[in-house]
PDB file of C-alpha atoms in Angstrom:
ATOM      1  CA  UNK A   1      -1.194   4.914 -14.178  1.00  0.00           C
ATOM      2  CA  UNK A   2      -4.063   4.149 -11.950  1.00  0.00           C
ATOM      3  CA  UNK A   3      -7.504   2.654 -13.127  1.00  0.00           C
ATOM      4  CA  UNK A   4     -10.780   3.792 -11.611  1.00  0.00           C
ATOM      5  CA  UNK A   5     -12.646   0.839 -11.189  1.00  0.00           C
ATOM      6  CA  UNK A   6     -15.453   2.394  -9.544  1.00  0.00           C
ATOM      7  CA  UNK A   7     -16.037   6.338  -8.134  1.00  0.00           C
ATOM      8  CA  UNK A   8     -13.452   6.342  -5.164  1.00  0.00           C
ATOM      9  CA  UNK A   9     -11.696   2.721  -6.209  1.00  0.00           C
ATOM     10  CA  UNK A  10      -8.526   3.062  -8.130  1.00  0.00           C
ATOM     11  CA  UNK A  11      -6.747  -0.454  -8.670  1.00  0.00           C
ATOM     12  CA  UNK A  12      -2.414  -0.517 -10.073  1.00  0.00           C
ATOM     13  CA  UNK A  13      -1.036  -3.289 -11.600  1.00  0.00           C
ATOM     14  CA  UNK A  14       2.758  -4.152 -11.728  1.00  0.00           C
ATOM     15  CA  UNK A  15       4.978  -6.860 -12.880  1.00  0.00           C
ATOM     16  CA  UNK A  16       6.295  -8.618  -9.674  1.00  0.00           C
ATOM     17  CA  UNK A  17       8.919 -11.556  -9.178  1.00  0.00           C
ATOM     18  CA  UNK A  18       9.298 -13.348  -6.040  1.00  0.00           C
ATOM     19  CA  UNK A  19      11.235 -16.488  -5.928  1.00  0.00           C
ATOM     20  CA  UNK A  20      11.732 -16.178  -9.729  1.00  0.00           C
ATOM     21  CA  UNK A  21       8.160 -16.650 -10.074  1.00  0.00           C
ATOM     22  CA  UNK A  22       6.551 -14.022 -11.938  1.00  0.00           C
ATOM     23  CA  UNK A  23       3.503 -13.477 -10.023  1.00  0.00           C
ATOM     24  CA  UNK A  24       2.858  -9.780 -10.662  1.00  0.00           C
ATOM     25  CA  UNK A  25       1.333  -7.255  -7.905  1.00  0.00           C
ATOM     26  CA  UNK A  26      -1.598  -5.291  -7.623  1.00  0.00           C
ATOM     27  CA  UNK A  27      -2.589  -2.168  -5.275  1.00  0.00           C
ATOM     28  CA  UNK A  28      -6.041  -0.994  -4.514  1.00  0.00           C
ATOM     29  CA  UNK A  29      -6.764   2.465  -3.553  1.00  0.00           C
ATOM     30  CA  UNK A  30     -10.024   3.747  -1.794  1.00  0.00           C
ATOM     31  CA  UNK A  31     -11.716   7.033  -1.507  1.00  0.00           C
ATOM     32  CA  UNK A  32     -13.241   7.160   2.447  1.00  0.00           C
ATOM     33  CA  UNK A  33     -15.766   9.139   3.417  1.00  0.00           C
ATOM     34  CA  UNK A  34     -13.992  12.044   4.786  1.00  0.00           C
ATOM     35  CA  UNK A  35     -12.177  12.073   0.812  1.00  0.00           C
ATOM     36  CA  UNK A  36      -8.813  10.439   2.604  1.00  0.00           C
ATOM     37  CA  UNK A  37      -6.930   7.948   0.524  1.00  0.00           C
ATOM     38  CA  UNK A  38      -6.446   4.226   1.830  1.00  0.00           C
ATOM     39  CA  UNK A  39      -3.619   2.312   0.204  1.00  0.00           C
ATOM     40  CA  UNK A  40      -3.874  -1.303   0.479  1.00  0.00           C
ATOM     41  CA  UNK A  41      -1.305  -3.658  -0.612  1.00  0.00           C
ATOM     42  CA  UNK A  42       1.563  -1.216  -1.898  1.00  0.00           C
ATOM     43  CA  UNK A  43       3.305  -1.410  -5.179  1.00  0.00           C
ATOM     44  CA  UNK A  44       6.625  -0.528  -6.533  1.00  0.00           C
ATOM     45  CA  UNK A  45       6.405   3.762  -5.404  1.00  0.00           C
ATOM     46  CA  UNK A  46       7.400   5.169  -8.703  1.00  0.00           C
ATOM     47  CA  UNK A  47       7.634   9.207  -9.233  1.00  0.00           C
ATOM     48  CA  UNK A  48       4.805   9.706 -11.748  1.00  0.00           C
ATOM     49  CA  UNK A  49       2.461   6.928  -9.424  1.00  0.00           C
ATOM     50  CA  UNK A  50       2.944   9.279  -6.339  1.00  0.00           C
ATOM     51  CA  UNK A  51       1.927  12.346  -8.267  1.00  0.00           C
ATOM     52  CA  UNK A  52      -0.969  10.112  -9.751  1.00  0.00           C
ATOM     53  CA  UNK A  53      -1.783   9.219  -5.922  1.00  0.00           C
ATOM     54  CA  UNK A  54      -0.867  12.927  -4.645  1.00  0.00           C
ATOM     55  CA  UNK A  55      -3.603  14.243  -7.568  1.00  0.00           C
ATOM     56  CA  UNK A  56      -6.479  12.240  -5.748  1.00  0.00           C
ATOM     57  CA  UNK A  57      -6.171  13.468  -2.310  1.00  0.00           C
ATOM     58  CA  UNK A  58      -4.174  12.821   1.018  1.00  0.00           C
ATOM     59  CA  UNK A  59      -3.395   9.122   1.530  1.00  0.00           C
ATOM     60  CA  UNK A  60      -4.089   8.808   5.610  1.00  0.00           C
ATOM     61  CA  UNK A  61      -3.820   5.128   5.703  1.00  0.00           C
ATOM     62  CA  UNK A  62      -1.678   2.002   4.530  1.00  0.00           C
ATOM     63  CA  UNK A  63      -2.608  -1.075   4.967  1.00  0.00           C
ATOM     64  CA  UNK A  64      -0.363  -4.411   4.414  1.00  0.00           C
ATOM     65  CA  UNK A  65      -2.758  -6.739   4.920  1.00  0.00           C
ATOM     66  CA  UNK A  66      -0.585 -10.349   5.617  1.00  0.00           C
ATOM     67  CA  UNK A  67       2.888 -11.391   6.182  1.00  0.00           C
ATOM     68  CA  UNK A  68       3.357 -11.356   1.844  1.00  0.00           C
ATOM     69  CA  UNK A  69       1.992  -7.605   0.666  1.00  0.00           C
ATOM     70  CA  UNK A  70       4.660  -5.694   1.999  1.00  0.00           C
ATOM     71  CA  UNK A  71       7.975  -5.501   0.211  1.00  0.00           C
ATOM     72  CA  UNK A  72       7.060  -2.055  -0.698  1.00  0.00           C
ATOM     73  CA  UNK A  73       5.655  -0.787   2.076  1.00  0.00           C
ATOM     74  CA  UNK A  74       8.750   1.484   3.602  1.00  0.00           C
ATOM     75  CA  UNK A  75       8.984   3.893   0.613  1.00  0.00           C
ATOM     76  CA  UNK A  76       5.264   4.807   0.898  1.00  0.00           C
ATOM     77  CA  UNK A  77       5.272   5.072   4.835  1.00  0.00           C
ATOM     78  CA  UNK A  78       8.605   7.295   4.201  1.00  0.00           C
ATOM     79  CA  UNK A  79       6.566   9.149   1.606  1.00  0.00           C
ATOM     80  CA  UNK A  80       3.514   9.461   3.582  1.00  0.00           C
ATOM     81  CA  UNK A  81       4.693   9.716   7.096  1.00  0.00           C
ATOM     82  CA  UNK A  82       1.636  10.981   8.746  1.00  0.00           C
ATOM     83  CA  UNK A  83      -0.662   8.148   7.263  1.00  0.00           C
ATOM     84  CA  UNK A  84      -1.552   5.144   9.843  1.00  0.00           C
ATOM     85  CA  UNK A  85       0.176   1.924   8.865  1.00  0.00           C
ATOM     86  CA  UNK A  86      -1.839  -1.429   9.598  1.00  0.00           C
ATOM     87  CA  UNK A  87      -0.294  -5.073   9.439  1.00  0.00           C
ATOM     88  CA  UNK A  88      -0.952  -8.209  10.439  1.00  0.00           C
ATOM     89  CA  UNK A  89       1.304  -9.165  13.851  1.00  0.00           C
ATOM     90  CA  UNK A  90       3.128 -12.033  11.348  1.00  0.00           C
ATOM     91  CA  UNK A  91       4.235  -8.494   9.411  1.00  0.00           C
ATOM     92  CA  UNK A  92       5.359  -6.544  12.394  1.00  0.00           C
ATOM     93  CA  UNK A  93       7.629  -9.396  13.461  1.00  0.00           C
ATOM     94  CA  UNK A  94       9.229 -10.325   9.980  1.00  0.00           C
ATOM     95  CA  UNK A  95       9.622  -6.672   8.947  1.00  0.00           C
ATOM     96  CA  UNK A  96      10.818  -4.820  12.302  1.00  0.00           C
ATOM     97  CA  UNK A  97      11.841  -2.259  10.278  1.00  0.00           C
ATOM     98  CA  UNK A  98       8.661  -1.221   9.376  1.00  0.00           C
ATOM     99  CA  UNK A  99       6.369   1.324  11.810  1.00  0.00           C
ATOM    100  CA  UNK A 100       2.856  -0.660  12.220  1.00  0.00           C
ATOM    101  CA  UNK A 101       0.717   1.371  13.825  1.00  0.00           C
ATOM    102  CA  UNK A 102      -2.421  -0.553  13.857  1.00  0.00           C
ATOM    103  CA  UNK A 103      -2.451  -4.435  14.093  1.00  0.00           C
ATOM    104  CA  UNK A 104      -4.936  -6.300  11.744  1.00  0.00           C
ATOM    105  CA  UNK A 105      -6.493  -8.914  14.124  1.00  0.00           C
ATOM    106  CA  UNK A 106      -9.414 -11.082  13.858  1.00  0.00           C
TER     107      UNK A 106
END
């Protein structure tokens, strides 16, 4: 479900379509220091990937990081309401359904 990589890296890889390309997806996860879970660049939130995330700790961040890496963003930030949500300002104005907490500036 998820591959370590390294200790505190887990990486996901999906199938993905966009445009009818087939471009796949892939979402990293990091340990931080205080043993909170970042989520960067979402996937597909599937019931045995959130008890595969749950297992590993509490996720306190997620992070889309450009205008592209967000389709499934919502169902995590549903999922994970108290986590801070970071996007780029292209993100928070193409997805104004989506609560962006943090902007992602230079």
């Amino acid at each position: 479900m998820l591959d370590e990589v390294a200790e505190g890296l887990w990486v996901r890889a999906t199938p993905h379509t966009m445009l009818g390309l087939h471009l796949g997806a892939r979402m990293m996860i990091v340990r931080l220091l205080d043993g909170a879970l970042l989520v960067h660049s979402p996937v597909k939130l599937e019931p045995a990937l959130r008890r595969a995330v749950d297992a590993l700790g509490a996720v306190a961040h997620i992070t889309c990081p450009n205008a592209y890496h967000h389709v499934y963003a919502k169902p995590w930030i549903e999922a994970y309401p108290d986590a801070v949500v970071h996007g780029v300002p292209t993100l928070a104005k193409k997805r104004k359904d989506l609560r962006i907490d943090r902007l992602l500036t230079e």
